mmCIF file of C-alpha atoms in Angstrom:
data_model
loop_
_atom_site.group_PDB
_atom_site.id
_atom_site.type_symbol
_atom_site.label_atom_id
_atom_site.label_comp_id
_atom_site.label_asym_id
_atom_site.label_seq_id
_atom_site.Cartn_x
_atom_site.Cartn_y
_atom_site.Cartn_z
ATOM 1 C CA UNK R 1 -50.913 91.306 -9.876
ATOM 2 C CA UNK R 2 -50.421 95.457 -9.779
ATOM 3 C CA UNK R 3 -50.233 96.617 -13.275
ATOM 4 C CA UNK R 4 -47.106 99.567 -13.873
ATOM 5 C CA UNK R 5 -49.187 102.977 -15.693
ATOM 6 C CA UNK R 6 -46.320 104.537 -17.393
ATOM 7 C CA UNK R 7 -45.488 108.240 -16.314
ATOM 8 C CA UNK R 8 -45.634 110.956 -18.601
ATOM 9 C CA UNK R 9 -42.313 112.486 -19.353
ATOM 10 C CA UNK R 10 -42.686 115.836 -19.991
ATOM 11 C CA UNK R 11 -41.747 117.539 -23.890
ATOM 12 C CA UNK R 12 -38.958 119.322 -22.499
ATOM 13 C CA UNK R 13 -37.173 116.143 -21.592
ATOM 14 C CA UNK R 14 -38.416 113.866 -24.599
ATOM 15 C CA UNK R 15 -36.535 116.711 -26.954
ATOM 16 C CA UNK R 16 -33.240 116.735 -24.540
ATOM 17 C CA UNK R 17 -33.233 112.844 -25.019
ATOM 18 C CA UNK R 18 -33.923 113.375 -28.659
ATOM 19 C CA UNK R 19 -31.322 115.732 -29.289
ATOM 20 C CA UNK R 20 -28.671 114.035 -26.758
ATOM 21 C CA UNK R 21 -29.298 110.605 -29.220
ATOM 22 C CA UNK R 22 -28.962 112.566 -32.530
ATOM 23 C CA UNK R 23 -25.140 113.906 -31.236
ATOM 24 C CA UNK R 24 -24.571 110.102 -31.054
ATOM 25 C CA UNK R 25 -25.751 109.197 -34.302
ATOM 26 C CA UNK R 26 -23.495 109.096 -37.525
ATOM 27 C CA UNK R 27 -25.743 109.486 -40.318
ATOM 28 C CA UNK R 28 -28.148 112.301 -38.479
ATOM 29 C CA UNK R 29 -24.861 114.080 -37.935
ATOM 30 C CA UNK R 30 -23.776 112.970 -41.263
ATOM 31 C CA UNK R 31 -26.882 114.766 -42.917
ATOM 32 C CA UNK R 32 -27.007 118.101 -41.020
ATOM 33 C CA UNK R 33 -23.402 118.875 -41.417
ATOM 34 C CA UNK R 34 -22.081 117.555 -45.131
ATOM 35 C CA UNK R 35 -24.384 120.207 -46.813
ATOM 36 C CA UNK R 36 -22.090 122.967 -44.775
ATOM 37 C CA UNK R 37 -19.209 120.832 -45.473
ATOM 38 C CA UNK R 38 -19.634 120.044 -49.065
ATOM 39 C CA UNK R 39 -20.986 123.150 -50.394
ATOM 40 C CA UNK R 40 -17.566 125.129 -48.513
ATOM 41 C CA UNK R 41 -15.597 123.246 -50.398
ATOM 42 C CA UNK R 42 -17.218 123.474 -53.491
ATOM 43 C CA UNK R 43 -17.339 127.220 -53.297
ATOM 44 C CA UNK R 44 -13.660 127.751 -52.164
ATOM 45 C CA UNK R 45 -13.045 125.577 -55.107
ATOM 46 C CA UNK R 46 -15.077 127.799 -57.583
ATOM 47 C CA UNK R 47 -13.809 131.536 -55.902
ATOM 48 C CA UNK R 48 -9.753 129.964 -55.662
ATOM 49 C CA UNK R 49 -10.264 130.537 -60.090
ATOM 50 C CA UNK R 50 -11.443 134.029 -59.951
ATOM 51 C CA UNK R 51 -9.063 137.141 -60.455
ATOM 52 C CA UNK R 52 -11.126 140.191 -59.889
ATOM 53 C CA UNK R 53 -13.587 139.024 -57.140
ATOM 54 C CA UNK R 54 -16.396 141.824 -58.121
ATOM 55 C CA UNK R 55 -19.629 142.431 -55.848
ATOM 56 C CA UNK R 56 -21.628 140.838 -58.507
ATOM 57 C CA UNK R 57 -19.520 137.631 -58.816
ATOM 58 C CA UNK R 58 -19.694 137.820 -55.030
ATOM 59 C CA UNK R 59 -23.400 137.517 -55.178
ATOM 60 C CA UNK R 60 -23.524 134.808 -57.938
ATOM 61 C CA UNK R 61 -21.121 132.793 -55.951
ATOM 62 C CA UNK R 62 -22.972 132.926 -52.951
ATOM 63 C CA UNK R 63 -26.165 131.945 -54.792
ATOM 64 C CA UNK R 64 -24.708 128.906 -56.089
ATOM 65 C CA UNK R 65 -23.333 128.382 -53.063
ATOM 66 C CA UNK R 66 -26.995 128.190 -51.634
ATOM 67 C CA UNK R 67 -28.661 126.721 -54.426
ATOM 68 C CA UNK R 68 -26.215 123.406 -53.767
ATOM 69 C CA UNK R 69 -27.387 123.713 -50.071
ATOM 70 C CA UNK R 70 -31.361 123.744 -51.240
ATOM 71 C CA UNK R 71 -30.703 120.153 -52.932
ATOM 72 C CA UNK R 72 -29.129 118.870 -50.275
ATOM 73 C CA UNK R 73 -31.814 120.271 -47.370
ATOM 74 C CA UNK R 74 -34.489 117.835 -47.718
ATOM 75 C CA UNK R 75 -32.442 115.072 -47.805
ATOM 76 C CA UNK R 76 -31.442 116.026 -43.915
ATOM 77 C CA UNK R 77 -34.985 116.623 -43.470
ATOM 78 C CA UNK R 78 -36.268 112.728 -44.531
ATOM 79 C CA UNK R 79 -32.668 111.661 -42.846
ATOM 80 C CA UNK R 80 -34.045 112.668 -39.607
ATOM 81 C CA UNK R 81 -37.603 111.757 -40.145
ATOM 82 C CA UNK R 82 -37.268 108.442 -40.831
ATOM 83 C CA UNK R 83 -33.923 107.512 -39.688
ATOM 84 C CA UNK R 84 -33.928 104.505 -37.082
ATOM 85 C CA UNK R 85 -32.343 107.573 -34.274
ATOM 86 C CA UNK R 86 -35.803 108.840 -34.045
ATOM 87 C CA UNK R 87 -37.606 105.643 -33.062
ATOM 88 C CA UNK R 88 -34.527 102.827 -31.920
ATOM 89 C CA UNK R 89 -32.348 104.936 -29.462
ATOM 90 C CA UNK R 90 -35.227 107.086 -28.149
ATOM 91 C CA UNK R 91 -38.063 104.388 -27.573
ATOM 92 C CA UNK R 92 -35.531 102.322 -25.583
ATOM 93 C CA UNK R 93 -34.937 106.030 -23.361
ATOM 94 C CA UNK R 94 -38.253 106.453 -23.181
ATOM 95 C CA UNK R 95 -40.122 103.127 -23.229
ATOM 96 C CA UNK R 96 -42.949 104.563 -20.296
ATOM 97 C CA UNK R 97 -43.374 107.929 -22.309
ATOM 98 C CA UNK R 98 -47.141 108.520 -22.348
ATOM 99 C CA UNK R 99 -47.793 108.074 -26.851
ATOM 100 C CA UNK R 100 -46.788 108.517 -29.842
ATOM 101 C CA UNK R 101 -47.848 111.728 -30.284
ATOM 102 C CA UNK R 102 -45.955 113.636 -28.111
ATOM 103 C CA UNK R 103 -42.776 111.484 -28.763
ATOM 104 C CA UNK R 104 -43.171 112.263 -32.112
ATOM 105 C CA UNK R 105 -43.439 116.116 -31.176
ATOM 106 C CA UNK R 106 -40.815 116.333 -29.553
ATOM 107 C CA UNK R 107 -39.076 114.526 -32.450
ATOM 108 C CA UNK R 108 -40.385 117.874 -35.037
ATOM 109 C CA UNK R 109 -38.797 120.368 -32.167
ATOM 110 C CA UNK R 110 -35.446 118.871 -32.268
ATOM 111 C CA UNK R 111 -34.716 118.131 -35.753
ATOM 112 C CA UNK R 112 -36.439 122.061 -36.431
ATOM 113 C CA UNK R 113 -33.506 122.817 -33.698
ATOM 114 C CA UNK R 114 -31.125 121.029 -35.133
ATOM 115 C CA UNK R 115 -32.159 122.152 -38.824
ATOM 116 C CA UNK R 116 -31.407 125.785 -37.770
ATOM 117 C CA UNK R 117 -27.993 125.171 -36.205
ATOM 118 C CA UNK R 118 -26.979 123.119 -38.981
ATOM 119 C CA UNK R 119 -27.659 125.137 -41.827
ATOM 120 C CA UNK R 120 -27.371 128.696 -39.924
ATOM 121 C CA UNK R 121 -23.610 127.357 -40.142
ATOM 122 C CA UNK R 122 -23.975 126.432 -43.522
ATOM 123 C CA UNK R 123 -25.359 130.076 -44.170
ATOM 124 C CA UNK R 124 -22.936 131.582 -42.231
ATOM 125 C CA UNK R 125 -20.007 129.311 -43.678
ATOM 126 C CA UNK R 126 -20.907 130.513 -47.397
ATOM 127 C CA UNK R 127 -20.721 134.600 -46.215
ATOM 128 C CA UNK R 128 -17.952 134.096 -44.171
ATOM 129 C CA UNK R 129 -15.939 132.702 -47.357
ATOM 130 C CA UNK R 130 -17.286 135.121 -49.773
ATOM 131 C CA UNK R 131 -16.182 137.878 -47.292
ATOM 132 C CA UNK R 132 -12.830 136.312 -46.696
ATOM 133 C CA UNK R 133 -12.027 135.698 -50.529
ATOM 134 C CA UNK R 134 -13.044 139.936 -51.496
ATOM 135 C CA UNK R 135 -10.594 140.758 -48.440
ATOM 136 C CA UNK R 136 -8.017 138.750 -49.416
ATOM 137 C CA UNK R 137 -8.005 140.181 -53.120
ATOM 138 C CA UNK R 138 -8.554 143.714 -51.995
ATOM 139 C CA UNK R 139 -12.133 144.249 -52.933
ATOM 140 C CA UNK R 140 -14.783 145.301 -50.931
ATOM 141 C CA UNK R 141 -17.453 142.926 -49.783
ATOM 142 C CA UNK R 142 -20.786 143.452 -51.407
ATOM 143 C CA UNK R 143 -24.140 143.652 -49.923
ATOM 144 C CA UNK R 144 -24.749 140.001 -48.884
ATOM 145 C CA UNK R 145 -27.224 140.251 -45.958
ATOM 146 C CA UNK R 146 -30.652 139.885 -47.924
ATOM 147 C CA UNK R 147 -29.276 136.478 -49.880
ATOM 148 C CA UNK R 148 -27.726 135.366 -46.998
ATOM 149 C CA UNK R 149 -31.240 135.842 -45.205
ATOM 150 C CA UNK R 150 -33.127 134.819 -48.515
ATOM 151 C CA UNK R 151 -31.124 132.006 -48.967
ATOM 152 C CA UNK R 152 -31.589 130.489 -44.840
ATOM 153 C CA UNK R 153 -35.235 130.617 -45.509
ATOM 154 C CA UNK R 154 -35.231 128.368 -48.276
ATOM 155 C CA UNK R 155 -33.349 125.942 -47.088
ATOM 156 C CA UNK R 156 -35.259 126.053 -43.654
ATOM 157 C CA UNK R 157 -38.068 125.507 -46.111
ATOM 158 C CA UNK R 158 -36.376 122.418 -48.258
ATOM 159 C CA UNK R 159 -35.365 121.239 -45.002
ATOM 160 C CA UNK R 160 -38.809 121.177 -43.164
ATOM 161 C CA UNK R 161 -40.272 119.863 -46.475
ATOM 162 C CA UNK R 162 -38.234 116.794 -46.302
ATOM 163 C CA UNK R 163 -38.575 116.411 -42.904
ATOM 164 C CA UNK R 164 -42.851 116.323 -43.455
ATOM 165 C CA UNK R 165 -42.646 113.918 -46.682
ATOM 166 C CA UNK R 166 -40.199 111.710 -44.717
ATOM 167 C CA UNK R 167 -42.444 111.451 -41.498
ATOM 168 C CA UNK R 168 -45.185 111.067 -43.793
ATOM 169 C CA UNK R 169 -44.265 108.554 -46.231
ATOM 170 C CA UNK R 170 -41.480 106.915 -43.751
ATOM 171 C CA UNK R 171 -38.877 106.561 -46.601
ATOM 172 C CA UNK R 172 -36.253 108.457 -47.312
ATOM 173 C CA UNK R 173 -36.291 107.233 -51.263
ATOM 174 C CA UNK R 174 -39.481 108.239 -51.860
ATOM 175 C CA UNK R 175 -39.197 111.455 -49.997
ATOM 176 C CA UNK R 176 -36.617 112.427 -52.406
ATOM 177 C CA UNK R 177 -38.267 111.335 -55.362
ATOM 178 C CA UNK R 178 -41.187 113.946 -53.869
ATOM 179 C CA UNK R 179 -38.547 116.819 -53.353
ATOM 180 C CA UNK R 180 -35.823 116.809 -55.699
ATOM 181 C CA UNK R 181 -36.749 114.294 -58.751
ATOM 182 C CA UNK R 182 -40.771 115.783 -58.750
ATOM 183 C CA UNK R 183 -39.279 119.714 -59.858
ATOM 184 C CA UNK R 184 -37.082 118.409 -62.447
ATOM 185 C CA UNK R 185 -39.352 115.991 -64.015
ATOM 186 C CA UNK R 186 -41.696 119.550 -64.203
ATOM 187 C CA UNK R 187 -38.966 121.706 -65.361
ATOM 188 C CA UNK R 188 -38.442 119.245 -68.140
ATOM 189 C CA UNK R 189 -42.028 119.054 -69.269
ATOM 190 C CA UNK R 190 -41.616 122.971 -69.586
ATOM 191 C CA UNK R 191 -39.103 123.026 -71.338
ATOM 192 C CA UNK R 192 -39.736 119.997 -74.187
ATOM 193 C CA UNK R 193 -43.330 120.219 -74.367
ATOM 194 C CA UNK R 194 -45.726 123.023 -75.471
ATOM 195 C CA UNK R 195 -48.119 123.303 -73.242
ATOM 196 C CA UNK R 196 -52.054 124.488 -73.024
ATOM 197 C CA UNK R 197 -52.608 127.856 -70.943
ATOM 198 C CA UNK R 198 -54.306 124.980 -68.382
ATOM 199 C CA UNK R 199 -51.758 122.616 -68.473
ATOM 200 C CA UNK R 200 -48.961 125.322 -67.718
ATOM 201 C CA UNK R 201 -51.533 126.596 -64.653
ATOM 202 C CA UNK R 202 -51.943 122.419 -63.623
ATOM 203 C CA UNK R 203 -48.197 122.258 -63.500
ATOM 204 C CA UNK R 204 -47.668 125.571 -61.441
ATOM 205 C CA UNK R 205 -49.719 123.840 -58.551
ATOM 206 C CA UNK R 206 -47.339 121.086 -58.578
ATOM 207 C CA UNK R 207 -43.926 122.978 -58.688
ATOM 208 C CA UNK R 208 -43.511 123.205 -54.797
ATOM 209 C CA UNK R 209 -39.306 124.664 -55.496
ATOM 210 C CA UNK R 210 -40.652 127.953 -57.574
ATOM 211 C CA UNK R 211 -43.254 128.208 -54.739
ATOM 212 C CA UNK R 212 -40.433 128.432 -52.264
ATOM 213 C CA UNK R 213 -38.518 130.816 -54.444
ATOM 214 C CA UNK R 214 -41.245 133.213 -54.848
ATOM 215 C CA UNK R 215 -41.676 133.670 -51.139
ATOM 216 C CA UNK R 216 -38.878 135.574 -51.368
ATOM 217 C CA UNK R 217 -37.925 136.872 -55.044
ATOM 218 C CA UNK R 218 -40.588 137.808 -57.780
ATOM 219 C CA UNK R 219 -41.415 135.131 -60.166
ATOM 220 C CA UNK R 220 -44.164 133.216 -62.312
ATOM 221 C CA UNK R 221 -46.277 132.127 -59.423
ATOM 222 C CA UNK R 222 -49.182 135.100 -57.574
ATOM 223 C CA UNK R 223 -47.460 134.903 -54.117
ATOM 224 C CA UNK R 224 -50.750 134.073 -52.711
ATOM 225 C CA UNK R 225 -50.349 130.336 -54.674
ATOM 226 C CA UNK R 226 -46.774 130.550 -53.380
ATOM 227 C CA UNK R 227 -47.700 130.923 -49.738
ATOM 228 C CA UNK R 228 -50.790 128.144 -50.529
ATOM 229 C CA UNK R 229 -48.250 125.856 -52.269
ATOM 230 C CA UNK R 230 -45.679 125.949 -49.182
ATOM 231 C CA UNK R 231 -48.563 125.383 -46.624
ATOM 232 C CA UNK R 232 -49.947 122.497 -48.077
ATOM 233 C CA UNK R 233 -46.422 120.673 -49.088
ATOM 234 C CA UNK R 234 -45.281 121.006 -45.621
ATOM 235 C CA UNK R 235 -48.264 120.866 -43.294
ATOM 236 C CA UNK R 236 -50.416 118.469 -45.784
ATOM 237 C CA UNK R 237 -47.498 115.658 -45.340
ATOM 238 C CA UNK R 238 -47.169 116.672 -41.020
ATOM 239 C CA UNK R 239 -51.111 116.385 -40.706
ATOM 240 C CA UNK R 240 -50.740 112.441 -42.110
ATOM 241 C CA UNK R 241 -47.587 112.121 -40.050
ATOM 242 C CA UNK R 242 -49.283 113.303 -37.015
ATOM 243 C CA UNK R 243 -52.438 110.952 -37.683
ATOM 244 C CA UNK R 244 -50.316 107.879 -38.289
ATOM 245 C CA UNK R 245 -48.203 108.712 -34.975
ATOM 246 C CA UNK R 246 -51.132 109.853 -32.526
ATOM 247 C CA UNK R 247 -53.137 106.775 -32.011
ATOM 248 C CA UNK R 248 -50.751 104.075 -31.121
ATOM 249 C CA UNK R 249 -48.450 103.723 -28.155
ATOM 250 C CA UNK R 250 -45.319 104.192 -27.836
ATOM 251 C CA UNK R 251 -44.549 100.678 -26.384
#
């Protein structure tokens, strides 16, 4: 009896198929594009009530705008990490792939791809209406390019830190309760309790959202524990995804 050896399908092809199933897929779809959907109509709502449209109401409309978008990020992150797309629909594709491991690669490539499309247009959605709104009332647009920049890299950030907890821990519940429910438990323990100098310093280490936010503004945190923080929340989480995916087959 001759025994089939599977061929190896090469990463290009694994991410094609990936990204070719996710355009098929309601709630992957569902998850990359309400956050650009949502938060435009929340901010059109917000800007239709304001008279004199001001470069400095610009910019606090536009960072509401993207604050919205950073709590909805890393729930399209877990979405697409442990949504049934990424293993049903593909592992019936690509049942004589060669492992795990690089199915699961290609996997991190295409929802990183699709992460930037879908919240580039988010970004872009959010300037493009701020713009449109200070035209439209005669004032001149303010300076928006740094928070529109500021603002893509955290949610790239959220995003990709979803994504890791949710390939990690293979639940999109939990991953939440990680991302979102974890910083307000901490910002409420600030701001009840009164806390010991090494209590305050235990906390910091756990507050993974003001490590994100110092990356790019100044704030509590040295930005070398801001950089630490964001390497080990994202690449601690990939590391066990990676391990878990690596050894078995794909079959």
């Amino acid at each position: 009896m001759t025994t089939l050896t599977p061929t190896p399908i090469g990463l290009p092809l694994l991410v094609k198929t990936h990204l070719g199933t996710l355009r098929a897929h309601r709630a992957g779809l569902l998850a990359l594009l309400l956050p650009a959907a949502l938060g435009t109509v929340v901010l059109i709502t917000v800007l239709a009530n304001i008279s004199s449209f001001t470069p400095d109401k610009q910019t606090t409309g536009l960072a509401l705008y993207l604050s919205l978008l950073v709590l909805l990020a890393p729930v399209a992150g877990a979405v697409l990490a442990v949504d049934p797309w990424a293993r049903r629909g593909v592992a019936v594709v690509l049942g004589v792939s060669s492992g795990r491991g690089r199915w699961f690669g290609a996997q991190a490539i295409s929802a990183l791809l699709a992460g930037v499309l879908g919240f580039g247009l988010a970004t872009a959605l959010g300037g493009i209406t701020i713009a449109g709104f200070a035209a439209a009332g005669g004032q001149s647009v303010g300076s928006l390019d740094g928070l529109l920049l500021e603002g893509f890299g955290s949610l790239m950030l959220a995003y990709a830190f979803g994504f890791a907890l949710g390939a990690a821990t293979r639940s999109v519940l939990f991953s939440l309760l990680i991302a979102i429910g974890v910083p307000f438990v901490l910002s409420a323990v600030h701001g009840l309790a009164t806390l010991s100098p090494l209590a305050t310093d235990i906390l910091s280490w756990l507050n993974v959202t003001a490590a994100f936010s110092r990356l790019f503004n100044p704030g509590e945190l040295p930005l070398w524990q801001a950089i630490t923080l964001t390497v080990l929340a994202i690449g601690g989480p990939l590391a066990i995804a990676v391990s878990r995916n690596a050894t078995a087959d794909l079959r």
